[in-house]
Amino acid sequence: MSDVKYTWNEYIELNEELVYKVAKSGWDFDCLLCLSRGGMRPGDFFSRVYNQPLGILATSSYREAKGTVQSELDISDCITGLNDLKGRVLLVDDMVDSGKTISEVIAHLKSRYPAITEIRVAVLWWKAHSILKPDWHCVFFDDNPWIHQPFECYDDLGKDNLIAQFEAKHGKDGE
């Protein structure tokens, strides 16, 4: 399995490209929903550009082996940021890896929110082995690389290490 690393600038560019692709398609959505944690940053781009509230649905399946092994999916009972889901829903995440998470979330949403008429999916990355094809994506991978996003430098950093790094760079007063 290969690794692909993205810088902050590359990551921002991908998010802008994703919003562009959805906007250019002419498809309008009534509700904007992202999956946490990966979809929160792309969802924020959509929320700001479209001036729409961003609903956040917590899901978790990569809990084992420091988030590198997929296990059974947990889907939260609550959606934050939205009063109701109805009409056309844009579901945003960072990637479609196996496709299992988004497929299960779509089935969950359709059964729980009968006023939803359509759900479309927008992601930054789509891997070929996925069981689900997103409606929009920026990068398609024929293989299965581990994608390193620029904010992962904070994973397992801890507050004490952050304080030490920050003070080494800015001094004890943070200035």
PDB file of C-alpha atoms in Angstrom:
ATOM      1  CA  MET A   1       0.000   0.000   0.000  1.00  0.00           C
ATOM      2  CA  SER A   2       1.459   3.341  -1.033  1.00  0.00           C
ATOM      3  CA  ASP A   3       1.132   6.660   0.759  1.00  0.00           C
ATOM      4  CA  VAL A   4      -0.015   9.984  -0.701  1.00  0.00           C
ATOM      5  CA  LYS A   5       0.661  13.213   1.207  1.00  0.00           C
ATOM      6  CA  TYR A   6      -1.134  16.513   0.745  1.00  0.00           C
ATOM      7  CA  THR A   7       0.053  19.962   1.808  1.00  0.00           C
ATOM      8  CA  TRP A   8      -2.343  22.571   3.167  1.00  0.00           C
ATOM      9  CA  ASN A   9      -2.335  24.403  -0.173  1.00  0.00           C
ATOM     10  CA  GLU A  10      -3.083  21.214  -2.102  1.00  0.00           C
ATOM     11  CA  TYR A  11      -5.832  20.357   0.365  1.00  0.00           C
ATOM     12  CA  ILE A  12      -7.449  23.792   0.021  1.00  0.00           C
ATOM     13  CA  GLU A  13      -7.258  23.524  -3.769  1.00  0.00           C
ATOM     14  CA  LEU A  14      -9.022  20.131  -3.673  1.00  0.00           C
ATOM     15  CA  ASN A  15     -11.814  21.549  -1.516  1.00  0.00           C
ATOM     16  CA  GLU A  16     -12.277  24.482  -3.891  1.00  0.00           C
ATOM     17  CA  GLU A  17     -12.336  22.072  -6.846  1.00  0.00           C
ATOM     18  CA  LEU A  18     -15.019  19.957  -5.188  1.00  0.00           C
ATOM     19  CA  VAL A  19     -17.260  22.953  -4.518  1.00  0.00           C
ATOM     20  CA  TYR A  20     -16.632  24.123  -8.086  1.00  0.00           C
ATOM     21  CA  LYS A  21     -17.677  20.767  -9.539  1.00  0.00           C
ATOM     22  CA  VAL A  22     -20.942  20.671  -7.610  1.00  0.00           C
ATOM     23  CA  ALA A  23     -21.701  24.321  -8.410  1.00  0.00           C
ATOM     24  CA  LYS A  24     -20.865  23.875 -12.086  1.00  0.00           C
ATOM     25  CA  SER A  25     -23.169  20.836 -12.304  1.00  0.00           C
ATOM     26  CA  GLY A  26     -26.180  23.060 -11.646  1.00  0.00           C
ATOM     27  CA  TRP A  27     -27.584  20.664  -9.049  1.00  0.00           C
ATOM     28  CA  ASP A  28     -28.972  22.507  -6.050  1.00  0.00           C
ATOM     29  CA  PHE A  29     -29.406  21.002  -2.630  1.00  0.00           C
ATOM     30  CA  ASP A  30     -31.830  21.836   0.158  1.00  0.00           C
ATOM     31  CA  CYS A  31     -29.698  20.468   2.998  1.00  0.00           C
ATOM     32  CA  LEU A  32     -25.962  20.169   3.465  1.00  0.00           C
ATOM     33  CA  LEU A  33     -24.699  17.299   5.613  1.00  0.00           C
ATOM     34  CA  CYS A  34     -21.154  16.185   6.322  1.00  0.00           C
ATOM     35  CA  LEU A  35     -19.734  13.163   8.076  1.00  0.00           C
ATOM     36  CA  SER A  36     -17.418  13.863  10.961  1.00  0.00           C
ATOM     37  CA  ARG A  37     -14.559  14.045  11.167  1.00  0.00           C
ATOM     38  CA  GLY A  38     -13.322  13.753   7.582  1.00  0.00           C
ATOM     39  CA  GLY A  39     -16.169  15.629   5.915  1.00  0.00           C
ATOM     40  CA  MET A  40     -16.182  18.592   8.279  1.00  0.00           C
ATOM     41  CA  ARG A  41     -13.536  20.598   6.462  1.00  0.00           C
ATOM     42  CA  PRO A  42     -14.954  20.038   2.955  1.00  0.00           C
ATOM     43  CA  GLY A  43     -18.444  20.628   4.371  1.00  0.00           C
ATOM     44  CA  ASP A  44     -17.297  23.944   5.816  1.00  0.00           C
ATOM     45  CA  PHE A  45     -16.200  25.080   2.334  1.00  0.00           C
ATOM     46  CA  PHE A  46     -19.660  24.263   0.946  1.00  0.00           C
ATOM     47  CA  SER A  47     -21.378  25.945   3.896  1.00  0.00           C
ATOM     48  CA  ARG A  48     -19.446  29.177   3.409  1.00  0.00           C
ATOM     49  CA  VAL A  49     -19.691  29.328  -0.398  1.00  0.00           C
ATOM     50  CA  TYR A  50     -23.391  28.436  -0.478  1.00  0.00           C
ATOM     51  CA  ASN A  51     -24.209  30.359   2.726  1.00  0.00           C
ATOM     52  CA  GLN A  52     -26.047  27.279   4.005  1.00  0.00           C
ATOM     53  CA  PRO A  53     -26.051  25.730   7.477  1.00  0.00           C
ATOM     54  CA  LEU A  54     -23.872  22.650   7.786  1.00  0.00           C
ATOM     55  CA  GLY A  55     -25.342  19.580   9.409  1.00  0.00           C
ATOM     56  CA  ILE A  56     -22.860  17.227  11.014  1.00  0.00           C
ATOM     57  CA  LEU A  57     -23.443  13.522  11.443  1.00  0.00           C
ATOM     58  CA  ALA A  58     -20.943  11.674  13.608  1.00  0.00           C
ATOM     59  CA  THR A  59     -19.879   8.305  12.273  1.00  0.00           C
ATOM     60  CA  SER A  60     -17.028   6.083  13.286  1.00  0.00           C
ATOM     61  CA  SER A  61     -15.619   2.931  11.778  1.00  0.00           C
ATOM     62  CA  TYR A  62     -11.840   3.458  11.821  1.00  0.00           C
ATOM     63  CA  ARG A  63     -11.249   3.008  15.545  1.00  0.00           C
ATOM     64  CA  GLU A  64      -8.846   0.074  15.693  1.00  0.00           C
ATOM     65  CA  ALA A  65      -5.052   0.212  15.272  1.00  0.00           C
ATOM     66  CA  LYS A  66      -4.900   4.002  15.709  1.00  0.00           C
ATOM     67  CA  GLY A  67      -7.559   4.582  13.074  1.00  0.00           C
ATOM     68  CA  THR A  68      -6.032   2.428  10.330  1.00  0.00           C
ATOM     69  CA  VAL A  69      -8.361  -0.598  10.515  1.00  0.00           C
ATOM     70  CA  GLN A  70     -12.051  -0.392   9.636  1.00  0.00           C
ATOM     71  CA  SER A  71     -14.487  -2.040  12.038  1.00  0.00           C
ATOM     72  CA  GLU A  72     -18.270  -1.955  12.491  1.00  0.00           C
ATOM     73  CA  LEU A  73     -19.880   1.401  11.730  1.00  0.00           C
ATOM     74  CA  ASP A  74     -21.425   3.535  14.471  1.00  0.00           C
ATOM     75  CA  ILE A  75     -23.880   6.210  13.292  1.00  0.00           C
ATOM     76  CA  SER A  76     -24.953   8.885  15.747  1.00  0.00           C
ATOM     77  CA  ASP A  77     -28.635   9.276  16.588  1.00  0.00           C
ATOM     78  CA  CYS A  78     -28.353  13.079  16.286  1.00  0.00           C
ATOM     79  CA  ILE A  79     -27.458  15.517  13.546  1.00  0.00           C
ATOM     80  CA  THR A  80     -26.107  18.848  14.733  1.00  0.00           C
ATOM     81  CA  GLY A  81     -26.587  22.103  12.855  1.00  0.00           C
ATOM     82  CA  LEU A  82     -29.881  21.274  11.127  1.00  0.00           C
ATOM     83  CA  ASN A  83     -33.443  21.140  12.384  1.00  0.00           C
ATOM     84  CA  ASP A  84     -34.573  18.598   9.818  1.00  0.00           C
ATOM     85  CA  LEU A  85     -33.355  16.758   6.758  1.00  0.00           C
ATOM     86  CA  LYS A  86     -35.620  16.986   3.740  1.00  0.00           C
ATOM     87  CA  GLY A  87     -35.590  17.408   0.003  1.00  0.00           C
ATOM     88  CA  ARG A  88     -32.281  17.124  -1.807  1.00  0.00           C
ATOM     89  CA  VAL A  89     -29.334  16.423   0.488  1.00  0.00           C
ATOM     90  CA  LEU A  90     -25.682  16.912  -0.385  1.00  0.00           C
ATOM     91  CA  LEU A  91     -23.657  14.450   1.689  1.00  0.00           C
ATOM     92  CA  VAL A  92     -20.004  15.480   1.988  1.00  0.00           C
ATOM     93  CA  ASP A  93     -17.047  13.441   3.208  1.00  0.00           C
ATOM     94  CA  ASP A  94     -13.317  13.415   2.612  1.00  0.00           C
ATOM     95  CA  MET A  95     -13.213  10.100   0.760  1.00  0.00           C
ATOM     96  CA  VAL A  96     -14.982   7.032  -0.440  1.00  0.00           C
ATOM     97  CA  ASP A  97     -12.620   4.257   0.593  1.00  0.00           C
ATOM     98  CA  SER A  98     -14.526   0.978   0.836  1.00  0.00           C
ATOM     99  CA  GLY A  99     -17.838   2.783   0.287  1.00  0.00           C
ATOM    100  CA  LYS A 100     -19.404   0.905   3.192  1.00  0.00           C
ATOM    101  CA  THR A 101     -19.712   3.938   5.480  1.00  0.00           C
ATOM    102  CA  ILE A 102     -21.451   6.196   2.987  1.00  0.00           C
ATOM    103  CA  SER A 103     -23.691   3.370   1.730  1.00  0.00           C
ATOM    104  CA  GLU A 104     -24.822   2.601   5.284  1.00  0.00           C
ATOM    105  CA  VAL A 105     -25.304   6.293   6.076  1.00  0.00           C
ATOM    106  CA  ILE A 106     -27.455   6.790   2.969  1.00  0.00           C
ATOM    107  CA  ALA A 107     -29.647   3.813   3.929  1.00  0.00           C
ATOM    108  CA  HIS A 108     -29.863   5.140   7.518  1.00  0.00           C
ATOM    109  CA  LEU A 109     -30.853   8.643   6.366  1.00  0.00           C
ATOM    110  CA  LYS A 110     -33.476   7.426   3.905  1.00  0.00           C
ATOM    111  CA  SER A 111     -35.129   5.249   6.538  1.00  0.00           C
ATOM    112  CA  ARG A 112     -34.977   7.831   9.312  1.00  0.00           C
ATOM    113  CA  TYR A 113     -35.888  10.957   7.297  1.00  0.00           C
ATOM    114  CA  PRO A 114     -38.693  10.108   4.840  1.00  0.00           C
ATOM    115  CA  ALA A 115     -38.868  13.721   3.606  1.00  0.00           C
ATOM    116  CA  ILE A 116     -35.500  13.248   1.858  1.00  0.00           C
ATOM    117  CA  THR A 117     -36.135  13.023  -1.879  1.00  0.00           C
ATOM    118  CA  GLU A 118     -32.543  12.628  -3.080  1.00  0.00           C
ATOM    119  CA  ILE A 119     -29.051  12.203  -1.657  1.00  0.00           C
ATOM    120  CA  ARG A 120     -25.934  12.956  -3.673  1.00  0.00           C
ATOM    121  CA  VAL A 121     -22.365  12.454  -2.517  1.00  0.00           C
ATOM    122  CA  ALA A 122     -19.331  14.738  -2.898  1.00  0.00           C
ATOM    123  CA  VAL A 123     -15.839  13.652  -1.776  1.00  0.00           C
ATOM    124  CA  LEU A 124     -12.253  14.704  -2.323  1.00  0.00           C
ATOM    125  CA  TRP A 125     -10.938  11.167  -2.954  1.00  0.00           C
ATOM    126  CA  TRP A 126     -12.500   8.050  -4.455  1.00  0.00           C
ATOM    127  CA  LYS A 127     -10.771   4.664  -4.460  1.00  0.00           C
ATOM    128  CA  ALA A 128     -11.464   2.104  -7.205  1.00  0.00           C
ATOM    129  CA  HIS A 129     -12.238  -0.765  -4.817  1.00  0.00           C
ATOM    130  CA  SER A 130     -15.205   1.142  -3.380  1.00  0.00           C
ATOM    131  CA  ILE A 131     -18.689  -0.342  -3.616  1.00  0.00           C
ATOM    132  CA  LEU A 132     -20.092   3.179  -4.069  1.00  0.00           C
ATOM    133  CA  LYS A 133     -19.398   5.709  -6.811  1.00  0.00           C
ATOM    134  CA  PRO A 134     -19.705   9.297  -5.555  1.00  0.00           C
ATOM    135  CA  ASP A 135     -21.561  11.867  -7.639  1.00  0.00           C
ATOM    136  CA  TRP A 136     -18.575  14.213  -7.453  1.00  0.00           C
ATOM    137  CA  HIS A 137     -14.936  13.656  -6.586  1.00  0.00           C
ATOM    138  CA  CYS A 138     -11.591  15.335  -7.233  1.00  0.00           C
ATOM    139  CA  VAL A 139      -9.062  12.496  -7.254  1.00  0.00           C
ATOM    140  CA  PHE A 140      -9.599   8.887  -8.304  1.00  0.00           C
ATOM    141  CA  PHE A 141      -7.146   6.210  -7.166  1.00  0.00           C
ATOM    142  CA  ASP A 142      -6.818   2.920  -9.068  1.00  0.00           C
ATOM    143  CA  ASP A 143      -5.014   1.501  -6.056  1.00  0.00           C
ATOM    144  CA  ASN A 144      -5.493   1.873  -2.313  1.00  0.00           C
ATOM    145  CA  PRO A 145      -3.033   4.456  -0.990  1.00  0.00           C
ATOM    146  CA  TRP A 146      -3.091   5.686   2.583  1.00  0.00           C
ATOM    147  CA  ILE A 147      -3.950   9.384   2.258  1.00  0.00           C
ATOM    148  CA  HIS A 148      -2.135  11.744   4.617  1.00  0.00           C
ATOM    149  CA  GLN A 149      -4.056  14.969   5.123  1.00  0.00           C
ATOM    150  CA  PRO A 150      -2.182  18.071   6.308  1.00  0.00           C
ATOM    151  CA  PHE A 151      -3.884  18.299   9.705  1.00  0.00           C
ATOM    152  CA  GLU A 152      -2.858  14.760  10.694  1.00  0.00           C
ATOM    153  CA  CYS A 153       0.290  16.273  12.202  1.00  0.00           C
ATOM    154  CA  TYR A 154      -1.937  16.980  15.234  1.00  0.00           C
ATOM    155  CA  ASP A 155      -3.022  13.349  15.672  1.00  0.00           C
ATOM    156  CA  ASP A 156      -1.688  12.070  18.978  1.00  0.00           C
ATOM    157  CA  LEU A 157       0.292  15.306  19.490  1.00  0.00           C
ATOM    158  CA  GLY A 158      -1.213  16.028  22.896  1.00  0.00           C
ATOM    159  CA  LYS A 159      -1.540  19.397  24.573  1.00  0.00           C
ATOM    160  CA  ASP A 160       1.852  19.264  26.309  1.00  0.00           C
ATOM    161  CA  ASN A 161       3.681  18.701  23.039  1.00  0.00           C
ATOM    162  CA  LEU A 162       1.663  21.441  21.373  1.00  0.00           C
ATOM    163  CA  ILE A 163       2.566  23.853  24.177  1.00  0.00           C
ATOM    164  CA  ALA A 164       6.249  22.936  23.856  1.00  0.00           C
ATOM    165  CA  GLN A 165       6.222  23.347  20.063  1.00  0.00           C
ATOM    166  CA  PHE A 166       4.348  26.625  20.208  1.00  0.00           C
ATOM    167  CA  GLU A 167       6.604  28.087  22.921  1.00  0.00           C
ATOM    168  CA  ALA A 168       9.727  26.962  21.054  1.00  0.00           C
ATOM    169  CA  LYS A 169       8.487  28.894  18.059  1.00  0.00           C
ATOM    170  CA  HIS A 170       6.882  31.921  19.784  1.00  0.00           C
ATOM    171  CA  GLY A 171       8.350  32.115  23.285  1.00  0.00           C
ATOM    172  CA  LYS A 172       6.709  31.391  26.634  1.00  0.00           C
ATOM    173  CA  ASP A 173       4.248  34.268  26.309  1.00  0.00           C
ATOM    174  CA  GLY A 174       3.106  33.061  22.879  1.00  0.00           C
ATOM    175  CA  GLU A 175       4.097  36.283  21.168  1.00  0.00           C
TER     176      GLU A 175
END
